[in-house]
mmCIF file with all atom_site columns, C-alpha atoms in Angstrom:
data_model
loop_
_atom_site.group_PDB
_atom_site.id
_atom_site.type_symbol
_atom_site.label_atom_id
_atom_site.label_alt_id
_atom_site.label_comp_id
_atom_site.label_asym_id
_atom_site.label_entity_id
_atom_site.label_seq_id
_atom_site.pdbx_PDB_ins_code
_atom_site.Cartn_x
_atom_site.Cartn_y
_atom_site.Cartn_z
_atom_site.occupancy
_atom_site.B_iso_or_equiv
_atom_site.pdbx_formal_charge
_atom_site.auth_seq_id
_atom_site.auth_comp_id
_atom_site.auth_asym_id
_atom_site.auth_atom_id
_atom_site.pdbx_PDB_model_num
ATOM 1   C CA . MET A 1 1   ? 0.000   0.000   0.000  1.00 62.00 ? 1   MET A CA 1
ATOM 2   C CA . GLU A 1 2   ? 1.349   3.450   -0.910 1.00 75.00 ? 2   GLU A CA 1
ATOM 3   C CA . ILE A 1 3   ? 2.245   5.857   1.882  1.00 83.00 ? 3   ILE A CA 1
ATOM 4   C CA . THR A 1 4   ? -0.214  8.504   0.681  1.00 84.00 ? 4   THR A CA 1
ATOM 5   C CA . ALA A 1 5   ? -3.011  5.921   0.678  1.00 81.00 ? 5   ALA A CA 1
ATOM 6   C CA . SER A 1 6   ? -1.996  4.824   4.186  1.00 84.00 ? 6   SER A CA 1
ATOM 7   C CA . ILE A 1 7   ? -2.096  8.424   5.410  1.00 87.00 ? 7   ILE A CA 1
ATOM 8   C CA . GLY A 1 8   ? -5.551  8.884   3.869  1.00 86.00 ? 8   GLY A CA 1
ATOM 9   C CA . LEU A 1 9   ? -6.715  5.695   5.527  1.00 82.00 ? 9   LEU A CA 1
ATOM 10  C CA . GLY A 1 10  ? -5.208  6.864   8.814  1.00 87.00 ? 10  GLY A CA 1
ATOM 11  C CA . LEU A 1 11  ? -7.038  10.187  8.591  1.00 88.00 ? 11  LEU A CA 1
ATOM 12  C CA . ALA A 1 12  ? -10.321 8.422   7.864  1.00 85.00 ? 12  ALA A CA 1
ATOM 13  C CA . LEU A 1 13  ? -9.879  6.033   10.786 1.00 84.00 ? 13  LEU A CA 1
ATOM 14  C CA . ALA A 1 14  ? -8.812  8.870   13.121 1.00 88.00 ? 14  ALA A CA 1
ATOM 15  C CA . VAL A 1 15  ? -12.108 10.752  12.768 1.00 85.00 ? 15  VAL A CA 1
ATOM 16  C CA . ASP A 1 16  ? -13.950 8.994   15.620 1.00 84.00 ? 16  ASP A CA 1
ATOM 17  C CA . ALA A 1 17  ? -10.918 9.178   17.922 1.00 88.00 ? 17  ALA A CA 1
ATOM 18  C CA . SER A 1 18  ? -10.471 12.882  17.121 1.00 88.00 ? 18  SER A CA 1
ATOM 19  C CA . VAL A 1 19  ? -14.120 13.677  17.820 1.00 85.00 ? 19  VAL A CA 1
ATOM 20  C CA . ALA A 1 20  ? -13.898 11.735  21.086 1.00 85.00 ? 20  ALA A CA 1
ATOM 21  C CA . ALA A 1 21  ? -10.705 13.619  22.011 1.00 87.00 ? 21  ALA A CA 1
ATOM 22  C CA . PHE A 1 22  ? -12.454 16.896  21.224 1.00 86.00 ? 22  PHE A CA 1
ATOM 23  C CA . SER A 1 23  ? -15.212 15.845  23.641 1.00 82.00 ? 23  SER A CA 1
ATOM 24  C CA . CYS A 1 24  ? -12.624 15.025  26.281 1.00 82.00 ? 24  CYS A CA 1
ATOM 25  C CA . GLY A 1 25  ? -10.977 18.395  25.789 1.00 82.00 ? 25  GLY A CA 1
ATOM 26  C CA . LEU A 1 26  ? -14.317 20.174  26.149 1.00 77.00 ? 26  LEU A CA 1
ATOM 27  C CA . SER A 1 27  ? -15.089 18.548  29.468 1.00 71.00 ? 27  SER A CA 1
ATOM 28  C CA . SER A 1 28  ? -11.578 18.895  30.893 1.00 70.00 ? 28  SER A CA 1
ATOM 29  C CA . ARG A 1 29  ? -11.284 22.021  33.003 1.00 60.00 ? 29  ARG A CA 1
ATOM 30  C CA . GLU A 1 30  ? -7.509  22.013  32.872 1.00 58.00 ? 30  GLU A CA 1
ATOM 31  C CA . HIS A 1 31  ? -5.206  21.200  29.966 1.00 53.00 ? 31  HIS A CA 1
ATOM 32  C CA . ARG A 1 32  ? -2.490  19.206  31.644 1.00 65.00 ? 32  ARG A CA 1
ATOM 33  C CA . LEU A 1 33  ? -0.169  17.632  29.130 1.00 71.00 ? 33  LEU A CA 1
ATOM 34  C CA . SER A 1 34  ? -0.342  14.113  30.559 1.00 77.00 ? 34  SER A CA 1
ATOM 35  C CA . CYS A 1 35  ? -4.067  13.580  29.891 1.00 81.00 ? 35  CYS A CA 1
ATOM 36  C CA . PRO A 1 36  ? -4.152  14.299  26.139 1.00 86.00 ? 36  PRO A CA 1
ATOM 37  C CA . PHE A 1 37  ? -0.876  12.451  25.593 1.00 90.00 ? 37  PHE A CA 1
ATOM 38  C CA . LYS A 1 38  ? -2.202  9.375   27.420 1.00 89.00 ? 38  LYS A CA 1
ATOM 39  C CA . LEU A 1 39  ? -5.375  9.509   25.349 1.00 90.00 ? 39  LEU A CA 1
ATOM 40  C CA . ALA A 1 40  ? -3.423  9.984   22.108 1.00 93.00 ? 40  ALA A CA 1
ATOM 41  C CA . ALA A 1 41  ? -0.989  7.186   22.953 1.00 94.00 ? 41  ALA A CA 1
ATOM 42  C CA . VAL A 1 42  ? -3.712  4.656   23.778 1.00 94.00 ? 42  VAL A CA 1
ATOM 43  C CA . THR A 1 43  ? -5.979  5.491   20.858 1.00 94.00 ? 43  THR A CA 1
ATOM 44  C CA . GLY A 1 44  ? -3.026  5.621   18.471 1.00 95.00 ? 44  GLY A CA 1
ATOM 45  C CA . ALA A 1 45  ? -1.684  2.285   19.688 1.00 96.00 ? 45  ALA A CA 1
ATOM 46  C CA . LEU A 1 46  ? -5.065  0.604   19.387 1.00 94.00 ? 46  LEU A CA 1
ATOM 47  C CA . GLN A 1 47  ? -5.649  2.104   15.928 1.00 94.00 ? 47  GLN A CA 1
ATOM 48  C CA . GLY A 1 48  ? -2.341  0.537   14.927 1.00 93.00 ? 48  GLY A CA 1
ATOM 49  C CA . LEU A 1 49  ? -2.910  -2.822  16.618 1.00 94.00 ? 49  LEU A CA 1
ATOM 50  C CA . MET A 1 50  ? -6.465  -3.404  15.400 1.00 92.00 ? 50  MET A CA 1
ATOM 51  C CA . PRO A 1 51  ? -5.527  -3.592  11.693 1.00 90.00 ? 51  PRO A CA 1
ATOM 52  C CA . LEU A 1 52  ? -2.812  -6.098  12.629 1.00 90.00 ? 52  LEU A CA 1
ATOM 53  C CA . ALA A 1 53  ? -5.351  -8.181  14.543 1.00 89.00 ? 53  ALA A CA 1
ATOM 54  C CA . GLY A 1 54  ? -7.826  -7.976  11.673 1.00 84.00 ? 54  GLY A CA 1
ATOM 55  C CA . PHE A 1 55  ? -5.146  -8.831  9.124  1.00 86.00 ? 55  PHE A CA 1
ATOM 56  C CA . PHE A 1 56  ? -3.904  -11.954 10.896 1.00 85.00 ? 56  PHE A CA 1
ATOM 57  C CA . ALA A 1 57  ? -7.342  -13.140 11.988 1.00 80.00 ? 57  ALA A CA 1
ATOM 58  C CA . ALA A 1 58  ? -9.223  -12.199 8.825  1.00 70.00 ? 58  ALA A CA 1
ATOM 59  C CA . GLU A 1 59  ? -10.600 -15.645 8.134  1.00 59.00 ? 59  GLU A CA 1
ATOM 60  C CA . ARG A 1 60  ? -11.630 -16.812 11.592 1.00 66.00 ? 60  ARG A CA 1
ATOM 61  C CA . PHE A 1 61  ? -12.230 -13.845 13.864 1.00 62.00 ? 61  PHE A CA 1
ATOM 62  C CA . VAL A 1 62  ? -13.448 -10.787 11.975 1.00 56.00 ? 62  VAL A CA 1
ATOM 63  C CA . ARG A 1 63  ? -16.549 -12.340 10.437 1.00 61.00 ? 63  ARG A CA 1
ATOM 64  C CA . TYR A 1 64  ? -17.864 -13.161 13.938 1.00 65.00 ? 64  TYR A CA 1
ATOM 65  C CA . ILE A 1 65  ? -17.117 -9.818  15.608 1.00 62.00 ? 65  ILE A CA 1
ATOM 66  C CA . SER A 1 66  ? -18.170 -7.707  12.616 1.00 63.00 ? 66  SER A CA 1
ATOM 67  C CA . ALA A 1 67  ? -21.825 -8.509  13.293 1.00 67.00 ? 67  ALA A CA 1
ATOM 68  C CA . TRP A 1 68  ? -21.477 -7.081  16.820 1.00 71.00 ? 68  TRP A CA 1
ATOM 69  C CA . ALA A 1 69  ? -18.853 -4.367  16.309 1.00 68.00 ? 69  ALA A CA 1
ATOM 70  C CA . HIS A 1 70  ? -21.361 -1.530  15.875 1.00 72.00 ? 70  HIS A CA 1
ATOM 71  C CA . TRP A 1 71  ? -23.222 -2.600  19.036 1.00 79.00 ? 71  TRP A CA 1
ATOM 72  C CA . ILE A 1 72  ? -19.975 -2.659  21.036 1.00 72.00 ? 72  ILE A CA 1
ATOM 73  C CA . ALA A 1 73  ? -19.029 0.826   19.821 1.00 72.00 ? 73  ALA A CA 1
ATOM 74  C CA . PHE A 1 74  ? -22.576 2.083   20.459 1.00 81.00 ? 74  PHE A CA 1
ATOM 75  C CA . GLY A 1 75  ? -22.571 0.740   24.028 1.00 79.00 ? 75  GLY A CA 1
ATOM 76  C CA . VAL A 1 76  ? -19.195 2.218   24.939 1.00 71.00 ? 76  VAL A CA 1
ATOM 77  C CA . PHE A 1 77  ? -19.882 5.635   23.385 1.00 75.00 ? 77  PHE A CA 1
ATOM 78  C CA . VAL A 1 78  ? -23.327 5.965   24.938 1.00 83.00 ? 78  VAL A CA 1
ATOM 79  C CA . ALA A 1 79  ? -22.124 4.817   28.374 1.00 81.00 ? 79  ALA A CA 1
ATOM 80  C CA . LEU A 1 80  ? -19.264 7.327   28.328 1.00 73.00 ? 80  LEU A CA 1
ATOM 81  C CA . GLY A 1 81  ? -21.527 10.064  26.950 1.00 80.00 ? 81  GLY A CA 1
ATOM 82  C CA . VAL A 1 82  ? -24.133 9.546   29.673 1.00 85.00 ? 82  VAL A CA 1
ATOM 83  C CA . MET A 1 83  ? -21.351 9.569   32.280 1.00 79.00 ? 83  MET A CA 1
ATOM 84  C CA . PHE A 1 84  ? -20.031 12.901  30.943 1.00 74.00 ? 84  PHE A CA 1
ATOM 85  C CA . VAL A 1 85  ? -23.474 14.508  30.993 1.00 82.00 ? 85  VAL A CA 1
ATOM 86  C CA . TYR A 1 86  ? -24.163 13.175  34.495 1.00 82.00 ? 86  TYR A CA 1
ATOM 87  C CA . ASN A 1 87  ? -20.809 14.447  35.798 1.00 75.00 ? 87  ASN A CA 1
ATOM 88  C CA . ALA A 1 88  ? -21.381 17.851  34.197 1.00 73.00 ? 88  ALA A CA 1
ATOM 89  C CA . LEU A 1 89  ? -24.890 18.235  35.628 1.00 80.00 ? 89  LEU A CA 1
ATOM 90  C CA . THR A 1 90  ? -23.984 17.051  39.115 1.00 79.00 ? 90  THR A CA 1
ATOM 91  C CA . GLU A 1 91  ? -20.641 18.885  39.067 1.00 63.00 ? 91  GLU A CA 1
ATOM 92  C CA . THR A 1 92  ? -18.760 15.980  40.563 1.00 49.00 ? 92  THR A CA 1
ATOM 93  C CA . GLU A 1 93  ? -15.131 16.846  41.206 1.00 48.00 ? 93  GLU A CA 1
ATOM 94  C CA . LYS A 1 94  ? -13.868 13.477  40.045 1.00 48.00 ? 94  LYS A CA 1
ATOM 95  C CA . THR A 1 95  ? -10.121 13.106  39.831 1.00 44.00 ? 95  THR A CA 1
ATOM 96  C CA . SER A 1 96  ? -8.963  11.683  36.561 1.00 47.00 ? 96  SER A CA 1
ATOM 97  C CA . CYS A 1 97  ? -5.936  9.748   35.459 1.00 47.00 ? 97  CYS A CA 1
ATOM 98  C CA . CYS A 1 98  ? -4.153  13.067  35.003 1.00 48.00 ? 98  CYS A CA 1
ATOM 99  C CA . GLY A 1 99  ? -5.450  14.708  38.162 1.00 43.00 ? 99  GLY A CA 1
ATOM 100 C CA . CYS A 1 100 ? -7.783  17.150  36.379 1.00 47.00 ? 100 CYS A CA 1
ATOM 101 C CA . ALA A 1 101 ? -11.187 17.856  37.823 1.00 42.00 ? 101 ALA A CA 1
ATOM 102 C CA . HIS A 1 102 ? -14.040 17.369  35.346 1.00 45.00 ? 102 HIS A CA 1
ATOM 103 C CA . CYS A 1 103 ? -11.822 15.413  32.983 1.00 52.00 ? 103 CYS A CA 1
ATOM 104 C CA . ALA A 1 104 ? -13.868 13.404  30.519 1.00 49.00 ? 104 ALA A CA 1
ATOM 105 C CA . ILE A 1 105 ? -11.796 10.272  30.952 1.00 62.00 ? 105 ILE A CA 1
ATOM 106 C CA . SER A 1 106 ? -11.521 9.421   34.612 1.00 60.00 ? 106 SER A CA 1
ATOM 107 C CA . SER A 1 107 ? -9.221  6.381   34.486 1.00 76.00 ? 107 SER A CA 1
ATOM 108 C CA . TRP A 1 108 ? -6.957  4.236   32.340 1.00 82.00 ? 108 TRP A CA 1
ATOM 109 C CA . LYS A 1 109 ? -9.928  1.883   32.034 1.00 84.00 ? 109 LYS A CA 1
ATOM 110 C CA . GLY A 1 110 ? -12.009 4.694   30.528 1.00 82.00 ? 110 GLY A CA 1
ATOM 111 C CA . ILE A 1 111 ? -9.217  5.675   28.144 1.00 87.00 ? 111 ILE A CA 1
ATOM 112 C CA . PHE A 1 112 ? -8.855  2.060   27.023 1.00 90.00 ? 112 PHE A CA 1
ATOM 113 C CA . ALA A 1 113 ? -12.625 1.665   26.521 1.00 86.00 ? 113 ALA A CA 1
ATOM 114 C CA . LEU A 1 114 ? -12.702 4.812   24.412 1.00 86.00 ? 114 LEU A CA 1
ATOM 115 C CA . GLY A 1 115 ? -9.685  3.590   22.451 1.00 88.00 ? 115 GLY A CA 1
ATOM 116 C CA . VAL A 1 116 ? -11.363 0.269   21.690 1.00 88.00 ? 116 VAL A CA 1
ATOM 117 C CA . ALA A 1 117 ? -14.646 1.928   20.700 1.00 85.00 ? 117 ALA A CA 1
ATOM 118 C CA . THR A 1 118 ? -12.895 4.291   18.293 1.00 85.00 ? 118 THR A CA 1
ATOM 119 C CA . SER A 1 119 ? -10.689 1.613   16.716 1.00 87.00 ? 119 SER A CA 1
ATOM 120 C CA . ILE A 1 120 ? -13.117 -1.210  15.947 1.00 83.00 ? 120 ILE A CA 1
ATOM 121 C CA . ASP A 1 121 ? -13.383 -0.024  12.339 1.00 80.00 ? 121 ASP A CA 1
ATOM 122 C CA . ALA A 1 122 ? -9.631  -0.537  12.012 1.00 85.00 ? 122 ALA A CA 1
ATOM 123 C CA . LEU A 1 123 ? -10.160 -4.254  12.691 1.00 82.00 ? 123 LEU A CA 1
ATOM 124 C CA . ALA A 1 124 ? -12.257 -4.558  9.542  1.00 76.00 ? 124 ALA A CA 1
ATOM 125 C CA . VAL A 1 125 ? -9.699  -2.490  7.626  1.00 80.00 ? 125 VAL A CA 1
ATOM 126 C CA . GLY A 1 126 ? -7.016  -4.995  8.591  1.00 82.00 ? 126 GLY A CA 1
ATOM 127 C CA . ALA A 1 127 ? -9.161  -7.830  7.290  1.00 76.00 ? 127 ALA A CA 1
ATOM 128 C CA . GLY A 1 128 ? -9.723  -5.898  4.081  1.00 74.00 ? 128 GLY A CA 1
ATOM 129 C CA . LEU A 1 129 ? -5.978  -5.353  3.671  1.00 75.00 ? 129 LEU A CA 1
ATOM 130 C CA . ALA A 1 130 ? -5.448  -9.098  4.120  1.00 75.00 ? 130 ALA A CA 1
ATOM 131 C CA . CYS A 1 131 ? -7.826  -9.793  1.251  1.00 67.00 ? 131 CYS A CA 1
ATOM 132 C CA . ALA A 1 132 ? -6.472  -6.999  -0.950 1.00 62.00 ? 132 ALA A CA 1
ATOM 133 C CA . GLY A 1 133 ? -2.847  -7.857  -0.304 1.00 56.00 ? 133 GLY A CA 1
ATOM 134 C CA . ALA A 1 134 ? -2.962  -11.552 -1.065 1.00 50.00 ? 134 ALA A CA 1
ATOM 135 C CA . PRO A 1 135 ? -4.333  -12.323 -4.516 1.00 45.00 ? 135 PRO A CA 1
ATOM 136 C CA . ALA A 1 136 ? -4.330  -16.000 -5.387 1.00 44.00 ? 136 ALA A CA 1
ATOM 137 C CA . ASP A 1 137 ? -1.557  -15.788 -7.993 1.00 45.00 ? 137 ASP A CA 1
ATOM 138 C CA . ALA A 1 138 ? 0.761   -13.418 -6.101 1.00 47.00 ? 138 ALA A CA 1
ATOM 139 C CA . GLY A 1 139 ? 2.203   -15.854 -3.585 1.00 51.00 ? 139 GLY A CA 1
ATOM 140 C CA . THR A 1 140 ? 3.116   -14.649 -0.095 1.00 54.00 ? 140 THR A CA 1
ATOM 141 C CA . PRO A 1 141 ? 2.432   -10.912 0.394  1.00 60.00 ? 141 PRO A CA 1
ATOM 142 C CA . ASN A 1 142 ? 5.166   -8.568  1.651  1.00 73.00 ? 142 ASN A CA 1
ATOM 143 C CA . LEU A 1 143 ? 3.944   -8.093  5.239  1.00 73.00 ? 143 LEU A CA 1
ATOM 144 C CA . ALA A 1 144 ? 5.856   -4.861  5.786  1.00 73.00 ? 144 ALA A CA 1
ATOM 145 C CA . GLU A 1 145 ? 4.237   -3.153  2.795  1.00 76.00 ? 145 GLU A CA 1
ATOM 146 C CA . THR A 1 146 ? 0.868   -4.834  3.173  1.00 78.00 ? 146 THR A CA 1
ATOM 147 C CA . ILE A 1 147 ? 0.166   -4.302  6.882  1.00 85.00 ? 147 ILE A CA 1
ATOM 148 C CA . PHE A 1 148 ? 3.027   -3.213  9.161  1.00 90.00 ? 148 PHE A CA 1
ATOM 149 C CA . VAL A 1 149 ? 3.805   0.122   7.471  1.00 90.00 ? 149 VAL A CA 1
ATOM 150 C CA . PRO A 1 150 ? 0.098   1.049   7.030  1.00 89.00 ? 150 PRO A CA 1
ATOM 151 C CA . ALA A 1 151 ? -0.615  0.106   10.665 1.00 92.00 ? 151 ALA A CA 1
ATOM 152 C CA . GLY A 1 152 ? 2.252   2.311   11.860 1.00 93.00 ? 152 GLY A CA 1
ATOM 153 C CA . ILE A 1 153 ? 1.079   5.216   9.729  1.00 94.00 ? 153 ILE A CA 1
ATOM 154 C CA . ILE A 1 154 ? -2.497  4.774   10.990 1.00 93.00 ? 154 ILE A CA 1
ATOM 155 C CA . ALA A 1 155 ? -1.249  4.793   14.603 1.00 95.00 ? 155 ALA A CA 1
ATOM 156 C CA . GLY A 1 156 ? 0.882   7.907   14.084 1.00 95.00 ? 156 GLY A CA 1
ATOM 157 C CA . THR A 1 157 ? -1.854  9.761   12.240 1.00 95.00 ? 157 THR A CA 1
ATOM 158 C CA . THR A 1 158 ? -4.352  9.004   14.995 1.00 94.00 ? 158 THR A CA 1
ATOM 159 C CA . PHE A 1 159 ? -1.882  10.150  17.673 1.00 96.00 ? 159 PHE A CA 1
ATOM 160 C CA . VAL A 1 160 ? -1.388  13.531  15.972 1.00 95.00 ? 160 VAL A CA 1
ATOM 161 C CA . CYS A 1 161 ? -5.105  14.021  15.197 1.00 93.00 ? 161 CYS A CA 1
ATOM 162 C CA . VAL A 1 162 ? -6.164  13.205  18.768 1.00 93.00 ? 162 VAL A CA 1
ATOM 163 C CA . LEU A 1 163 ? -3.703  15.717  20.220 1.00 93.00 ? 163 LEU A CA 1
ATOM 164 C CA . ALA A 1 164 ? -4.791  18.384  17.742 1.00 92.00 ? 164 ALA A CA 1
ATOM 165 C CA . ALA A 1 165 ? -8.483  17.783  18.480 1.00 90.00 ? 165 ALA A CA 1
ATOM 166 C CA . PHE A 1 166 ? -7.956  17.850  22.254 1.00 89.00 ? 166 PHE A CA 1
ATOM 167 C CA . PHE A 1 167 ? -6.003  21.093  22.229 1.00 88.00 ? 167 PHE A CA 1
ATOM 168 C CA . ALA A 1 168 ? -8.362  22.738  19.711 1.00 86.00 ? 168 ALA A CA 1
ATOM 169 C CA . THR A 1 169 ? -10.916 22.953  22.511 1.00 83.00 ? 169 THR A CA 1
ATOM 170 C CA . GLY A 1 170 ? -8.853  25.717  24.131 1.00 77.00 ? 170 GLY A CA 1
ATOM 171 C CA . LEU A 1 171 ? -10.940 28.132  22.058 1.00 77.00 ? 171 LEU A CA 1
ATOM 172 C CA . PHE A 1 172 ? -13.990 27.155  24.147 1.00 75.00 ? 172 PHE A CA 1
ATOM 173 C CA . ARG A 1 173 ? -12.429 27.456  27.631 1.00 66.00 ? 173 ARG A CA 1
ATOM 174 C CA . ARG A 1 174 ? -14.547 30.475  28.632 1.00 72.00 ? 174 ARG A CA 1
ATOM 175 C CA . LEU A 1 175 ? -17.848 28.628  28.328 1.00 72.00 ? 175 LEU A CA 1
ATOM 176 C CA . PRO A 1 176 ? -19.402 27.230  31.542 1.00 73.00 ? 176 PRO A CA 1
ATOM 177 C CA . VAL A 1 177 ? -18.222 23.765  32.551 1.00 67.00 ? 177 VAL A CA 1
ATOM 178 C CA . LYS A 1 178 ? -21.782 22.387  32.632 1.00 76.00 ? 178 LYS A CA 1
ATOM 179 C CA . ILE A 1 179 ? -22.379 23.355  29.011 1.00 77.00 ? 179 ILE A CA 1
ATOM 180 C CA . LEU A 1 180 ? -19.024 21.944  27.905 1.00 70.00 ? 180 LEU A CA 1
ATOM 181 C CA . GLY A 1 181 ? -19.531 18.686  29.802 1.00 73.00 ? 181 GLY A CA 1
ATOM 182 C CA . CYS A 1 182 ? -23.026 18.190  28.396 1.00 81.00 ? 182 CYS A CA 1
ATOM 183 C CA . ALA A 1 183 ? -21.785 19.010  24.882 1.00 79.00 ? 183 ALA A CA 1
ATOM 184 C CA . ALA A 1 184 ? -18.993 16.461  25.263 1.00 73.00 ? 184 ALA A CA 1
ATOM 185 C CA . GLY A 1 185 ? -21.443 13.792  26.388 1.00 79.00 ? 185 GLY A CA 1
ATOM 186 C CA . LEU A 1 186 ? -23.875 14.519  23.581 1.00 84.00 ? 186 LEU A CA 1
ATOM 187 C CA . ILE A 1 187 ? -21.069 14.330  21.012 1.00 80.00 ? 187 ILE A CA 1
ATOM 188 C CA . LEU A 1 188 ? -20.092 10.879  22.277 1.00 77.00 ? 188 LEU A CA 1
ATOM 189 C CA . ILE A 1 189 ? -23.714 9.697   22.285 1.00 85.00 ? 189 ILE A CA 1
ATOM 190 C CA . ALA A 1 190 ? -24.013 10.943  18.689 1.00 83.00 ? 190 ALA A CA 1
ATOM 191 C CA . LEU A 1 191 ? -20.887 8.937   17.798 1.00 77.00 ? 191 LEU A CA 1
ATOM 192 C CA . GLY A 1 192 ? -22.539 5.872   19.325 1.00 79.00 ? 192 GLY A CA 1
ATOM 193 C CA . VAL A 1 193 ? -25.725 6.395   17.329 1.00 84.00 ? 193 VAL A CA 1
ATOM 194 C CA . ASN A 1 194 ? -23.634 6.905   14.189 1.00 80.00 ? 194 ASN A CA 1
ATOM 195 C CA . ALA A 1 195 ? -21.791 3.631   14.841 1.00 73.00 ? 195 ALA A CA 1
ATOM 196 C CA . LEU A 1 196 ? -25.109 1.838   15.238 1.00 77.00 ? 196 LEU A CA 1
ATOM 197 C CA . LEU A 1 197 ? -26.563 3.303   12.058 1.00 76.00 ? 197 LEU A CA 1
#
């Protein structure tokens, strides 16, 4: 796969993670560096690992999970979205993984759940690359070109996009925390509905 195509694929796959990061940035009262970098690292890593998993398990695994993937993403997004809205409306001073009050992601577990929900599509992409990269008359595909380089580019692209989306919310810092928290939750719920549709 060409590098430009891999970057385009990475940008497409990074959309959900970037929107989720934007939501996290909206509901985070403080912009400590550790929180967005943790979020970017986890989502980037999972966006890179999921295509590998899909590629190597294309025949056996993907066809079973693909029927449920949208429900998994829907459940995680809606659960996180409801939690954000609840925290915003009740003004709970919950301490997050980075120590910020009102942070959208309150633990490594939450970051991981968000990372999985935003990277499920990448699993199917990996399976698609397995099919596209191994035509019957071509013999053994070059794994570096077929999956490892694209997976690395997807991971790096997601990392950069997530950081950019998180820090872009600095423009909205003057709005009340309740409004920002509710907006963040509603964005995540909309992502869940979109995944289901």
